[in-house]
mmCIF file of C-alpha atoms and ligand atoms in Angstrom:
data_model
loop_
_atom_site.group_PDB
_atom_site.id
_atom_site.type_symbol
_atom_site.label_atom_id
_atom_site.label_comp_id
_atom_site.label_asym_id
_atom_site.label_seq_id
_atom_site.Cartn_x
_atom_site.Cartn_y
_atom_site.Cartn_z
ATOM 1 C CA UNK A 3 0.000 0.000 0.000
ATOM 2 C CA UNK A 4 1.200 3.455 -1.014
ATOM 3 C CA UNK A 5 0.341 6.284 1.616
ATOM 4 C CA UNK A 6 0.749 9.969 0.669
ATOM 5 C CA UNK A 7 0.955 12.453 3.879
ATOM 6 C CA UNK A 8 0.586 16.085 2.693
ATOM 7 C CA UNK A 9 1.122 18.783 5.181
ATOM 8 C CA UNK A 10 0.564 22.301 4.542
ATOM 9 C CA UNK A 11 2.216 26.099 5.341
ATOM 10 C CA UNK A 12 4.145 26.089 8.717
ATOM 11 C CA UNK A 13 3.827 22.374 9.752
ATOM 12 C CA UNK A 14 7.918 22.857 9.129
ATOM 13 C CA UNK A 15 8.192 25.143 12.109
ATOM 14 C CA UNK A 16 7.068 22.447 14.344
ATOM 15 C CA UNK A 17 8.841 22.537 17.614
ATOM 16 C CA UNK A 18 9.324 26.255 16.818
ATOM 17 C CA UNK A 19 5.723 27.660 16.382
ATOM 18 C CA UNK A 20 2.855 28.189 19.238
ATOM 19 C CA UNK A 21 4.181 24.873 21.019
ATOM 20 C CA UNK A 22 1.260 25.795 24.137
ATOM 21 C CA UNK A 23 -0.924 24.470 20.791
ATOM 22 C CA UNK A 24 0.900 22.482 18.642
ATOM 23 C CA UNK A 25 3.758 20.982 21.418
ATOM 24 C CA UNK A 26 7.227 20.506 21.730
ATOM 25 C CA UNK A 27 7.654 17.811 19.109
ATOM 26 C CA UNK A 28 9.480 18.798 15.656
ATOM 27 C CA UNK A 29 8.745 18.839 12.263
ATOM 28 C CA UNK A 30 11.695 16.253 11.879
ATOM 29 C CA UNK A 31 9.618 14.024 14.904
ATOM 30 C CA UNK A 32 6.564 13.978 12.473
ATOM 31 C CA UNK A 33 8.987 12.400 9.674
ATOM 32 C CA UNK A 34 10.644 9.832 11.697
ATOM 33 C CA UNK A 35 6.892 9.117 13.047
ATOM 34 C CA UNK A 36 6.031 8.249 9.593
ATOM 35 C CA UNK A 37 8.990 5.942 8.785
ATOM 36 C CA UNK A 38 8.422 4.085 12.151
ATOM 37 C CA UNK A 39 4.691 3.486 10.876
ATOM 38 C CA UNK A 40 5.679 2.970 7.309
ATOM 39 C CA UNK A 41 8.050 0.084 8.808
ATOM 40 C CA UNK A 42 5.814 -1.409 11.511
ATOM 41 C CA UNK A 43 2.902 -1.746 8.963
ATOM 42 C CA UNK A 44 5.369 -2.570 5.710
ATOM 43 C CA UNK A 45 3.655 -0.132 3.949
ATOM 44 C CA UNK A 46 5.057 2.774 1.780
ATOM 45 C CA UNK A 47 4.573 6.147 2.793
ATOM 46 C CA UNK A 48 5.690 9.393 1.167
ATOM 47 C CA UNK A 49 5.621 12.652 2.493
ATOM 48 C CA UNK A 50 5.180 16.111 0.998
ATOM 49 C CA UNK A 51 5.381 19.538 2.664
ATOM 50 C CA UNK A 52 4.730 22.607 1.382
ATOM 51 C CA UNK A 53 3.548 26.424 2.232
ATOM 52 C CA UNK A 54 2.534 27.135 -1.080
ATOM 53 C CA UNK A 55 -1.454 26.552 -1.814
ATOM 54 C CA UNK A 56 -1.155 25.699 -5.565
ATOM 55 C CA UNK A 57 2.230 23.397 -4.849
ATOM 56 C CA UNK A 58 -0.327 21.346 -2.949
ATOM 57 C CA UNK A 59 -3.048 20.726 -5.643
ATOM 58 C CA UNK A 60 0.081 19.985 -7.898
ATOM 59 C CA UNK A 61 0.680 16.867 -5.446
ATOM 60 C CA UNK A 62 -2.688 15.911 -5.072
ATOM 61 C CA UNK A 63 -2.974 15.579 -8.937
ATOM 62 C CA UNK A 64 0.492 14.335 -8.673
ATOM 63 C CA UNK A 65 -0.906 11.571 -6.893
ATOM 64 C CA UNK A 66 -3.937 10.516 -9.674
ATOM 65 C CA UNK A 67 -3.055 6.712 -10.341
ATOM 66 C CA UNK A 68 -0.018 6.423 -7.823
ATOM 67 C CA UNK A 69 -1.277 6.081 -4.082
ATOM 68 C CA UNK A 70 -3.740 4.511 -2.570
ATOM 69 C CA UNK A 71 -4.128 6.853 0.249
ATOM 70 C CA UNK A 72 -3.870 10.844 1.093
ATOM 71 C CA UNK A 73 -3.148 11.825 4.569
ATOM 72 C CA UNK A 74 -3.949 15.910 4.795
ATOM 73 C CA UNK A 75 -2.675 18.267 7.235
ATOM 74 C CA UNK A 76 -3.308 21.636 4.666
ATOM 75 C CA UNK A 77 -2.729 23.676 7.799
ATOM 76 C CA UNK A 78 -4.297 27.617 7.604
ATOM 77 C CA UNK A 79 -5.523 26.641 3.701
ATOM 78 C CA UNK A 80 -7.858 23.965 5.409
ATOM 79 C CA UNK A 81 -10.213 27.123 6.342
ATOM 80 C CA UNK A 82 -9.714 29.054 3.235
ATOM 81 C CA UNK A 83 -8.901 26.629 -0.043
ATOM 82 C CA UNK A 84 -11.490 25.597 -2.352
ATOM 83 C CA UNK A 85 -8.726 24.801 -4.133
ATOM 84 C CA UNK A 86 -7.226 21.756 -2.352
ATOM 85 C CA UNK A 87 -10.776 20.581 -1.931
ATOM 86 C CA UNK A 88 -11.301 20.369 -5.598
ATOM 87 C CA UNK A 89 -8.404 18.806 -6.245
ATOM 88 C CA UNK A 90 -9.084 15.879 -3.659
ATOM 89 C CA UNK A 91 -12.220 15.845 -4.735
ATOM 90 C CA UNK A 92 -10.994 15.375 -8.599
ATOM 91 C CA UNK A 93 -8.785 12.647 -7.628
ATOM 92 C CA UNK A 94 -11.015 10.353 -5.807
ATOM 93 C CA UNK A 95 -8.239 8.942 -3.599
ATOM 94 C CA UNK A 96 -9.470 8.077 -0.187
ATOM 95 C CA UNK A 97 -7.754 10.903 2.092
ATOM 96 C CA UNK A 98 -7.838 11.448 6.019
ATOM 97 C CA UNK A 99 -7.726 14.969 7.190
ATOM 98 C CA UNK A 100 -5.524 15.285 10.191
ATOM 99 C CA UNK A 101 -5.261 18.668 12.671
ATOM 100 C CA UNK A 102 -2.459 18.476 15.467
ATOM 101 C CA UNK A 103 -4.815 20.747 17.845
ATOM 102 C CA UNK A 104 -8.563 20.460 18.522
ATOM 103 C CA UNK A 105 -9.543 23.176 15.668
ATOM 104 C CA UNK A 106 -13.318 23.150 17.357
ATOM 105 C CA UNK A 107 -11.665 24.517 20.560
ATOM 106 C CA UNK A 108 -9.850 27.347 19.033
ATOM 107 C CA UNK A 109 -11.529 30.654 17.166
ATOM 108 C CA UNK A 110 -14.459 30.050 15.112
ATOM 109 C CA UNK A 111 -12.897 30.776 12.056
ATOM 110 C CA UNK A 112 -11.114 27.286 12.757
ATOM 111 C CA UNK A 113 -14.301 25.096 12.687
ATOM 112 C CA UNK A 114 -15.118 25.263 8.770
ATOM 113 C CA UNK A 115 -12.556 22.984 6.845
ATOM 114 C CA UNK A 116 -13.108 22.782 3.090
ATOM 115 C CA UNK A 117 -10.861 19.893 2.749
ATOM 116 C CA UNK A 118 -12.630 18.062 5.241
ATOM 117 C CA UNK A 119 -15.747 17.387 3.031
ATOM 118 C CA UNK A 120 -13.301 15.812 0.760
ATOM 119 C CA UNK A 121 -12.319 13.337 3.188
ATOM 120 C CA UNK A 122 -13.687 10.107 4.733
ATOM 121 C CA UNK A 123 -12.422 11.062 8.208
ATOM 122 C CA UNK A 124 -10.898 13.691 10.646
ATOM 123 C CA UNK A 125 -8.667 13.356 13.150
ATOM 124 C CA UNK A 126 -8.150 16.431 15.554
ATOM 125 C CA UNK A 127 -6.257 17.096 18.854
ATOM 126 C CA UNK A 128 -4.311 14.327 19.306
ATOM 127 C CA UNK A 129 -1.352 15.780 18.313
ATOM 128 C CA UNK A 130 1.529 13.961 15.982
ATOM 129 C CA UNK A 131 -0.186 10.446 16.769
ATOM 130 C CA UNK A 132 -3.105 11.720 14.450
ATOM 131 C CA UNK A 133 -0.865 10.870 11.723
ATOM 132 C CA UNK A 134 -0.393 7.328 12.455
ATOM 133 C CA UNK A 135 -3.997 7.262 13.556
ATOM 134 C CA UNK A 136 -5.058 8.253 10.081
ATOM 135 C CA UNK A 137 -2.408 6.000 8.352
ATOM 136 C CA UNK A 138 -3.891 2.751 10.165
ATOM 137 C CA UNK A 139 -7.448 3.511 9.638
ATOM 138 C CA UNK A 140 -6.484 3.831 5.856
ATOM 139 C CA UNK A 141 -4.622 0.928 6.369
ATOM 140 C CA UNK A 142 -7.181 -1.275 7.785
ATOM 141 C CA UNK A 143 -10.261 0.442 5.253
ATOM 142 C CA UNK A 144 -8.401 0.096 1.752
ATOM 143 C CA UNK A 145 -5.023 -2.070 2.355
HETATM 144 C C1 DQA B 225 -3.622 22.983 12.044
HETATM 145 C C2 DQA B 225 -4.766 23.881 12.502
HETATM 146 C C3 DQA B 225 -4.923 25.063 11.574
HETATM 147 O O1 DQA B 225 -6.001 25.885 11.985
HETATM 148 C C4 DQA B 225 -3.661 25.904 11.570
HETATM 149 O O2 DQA B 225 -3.770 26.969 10.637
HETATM 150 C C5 DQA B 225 -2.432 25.100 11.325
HETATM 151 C C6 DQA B 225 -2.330 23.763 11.905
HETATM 152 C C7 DQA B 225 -3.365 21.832 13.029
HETATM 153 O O3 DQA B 225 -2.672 20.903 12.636
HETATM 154 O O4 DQA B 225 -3.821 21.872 14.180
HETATM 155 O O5 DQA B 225 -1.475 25.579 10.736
HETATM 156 O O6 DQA B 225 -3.975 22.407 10.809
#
């Protein structure tokens, strides 16, 4: 199984960025927490950051034909980007929509997510385990 994680604008400056909200843990954490998974499950995953919106549709199209499986962190563009949902949504691959922090407990603007009715699931607040959260469920659903 081929498993694409996609994480938007300032998911790099973890470690460095609000860490009362997002935690201590680095953006270089988040990567080895992916190749632990990939190699626990024996499943491939690749990841993809970055802060620019149209750089992610590219890798969403990108992915047409080649994964089985989107995992989507698009940061600040999940409230804003019609974009990135059309692009899941022209793709068809099943994707998970993670958030490190509990977006429902933070400022309103935080509780619409576009890319989230693109997706078959969301997984919020539970920090960098989200990720591996999402990867198993997609796992277990389409592996
Ligand atoms: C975030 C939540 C977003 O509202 C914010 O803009 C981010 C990160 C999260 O992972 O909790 O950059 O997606």
């Amino acid at each position: 199984m081929n498993i694409l994680v996609i994480n938007g604008p300032n998911i790099n400056m973890l470690g460095i960025r609000e860490p009362g909200i997002y935690g201590k843990s680095t953006f270089a954490d988040l990567l080895k927490l992916l190749r632990d998974t990939a190699e626990a499950e024996q499943i491939q995953i690749e990841q993809y950051h970055s802060n620019h919106e149209g750089d992610l549709v590219d890798k969403i199209q990108w992915a047409y034909g080649k994964v089985d499986g989107i995992v989507i962190n698009p940061a600040a563009y999940t409230h804003t980007s019609v974009a990135i949902l059309d692009a899941l949504k022209a793709v068809s691959i099943p994707a998970v929509e993670v958030h490190i922090s509990d977006v429902d407990a933070r400022e309103p603007f935080r509780r619409i997510s576009y890319a989230g009715m693109a997706c078959v699931k969301t997984i919020k607040g539970h920090g960098l385990e989200g990720y591996r959260e999402a990867v198993l469920f997609l796992k277990e659903t389409y592996g």
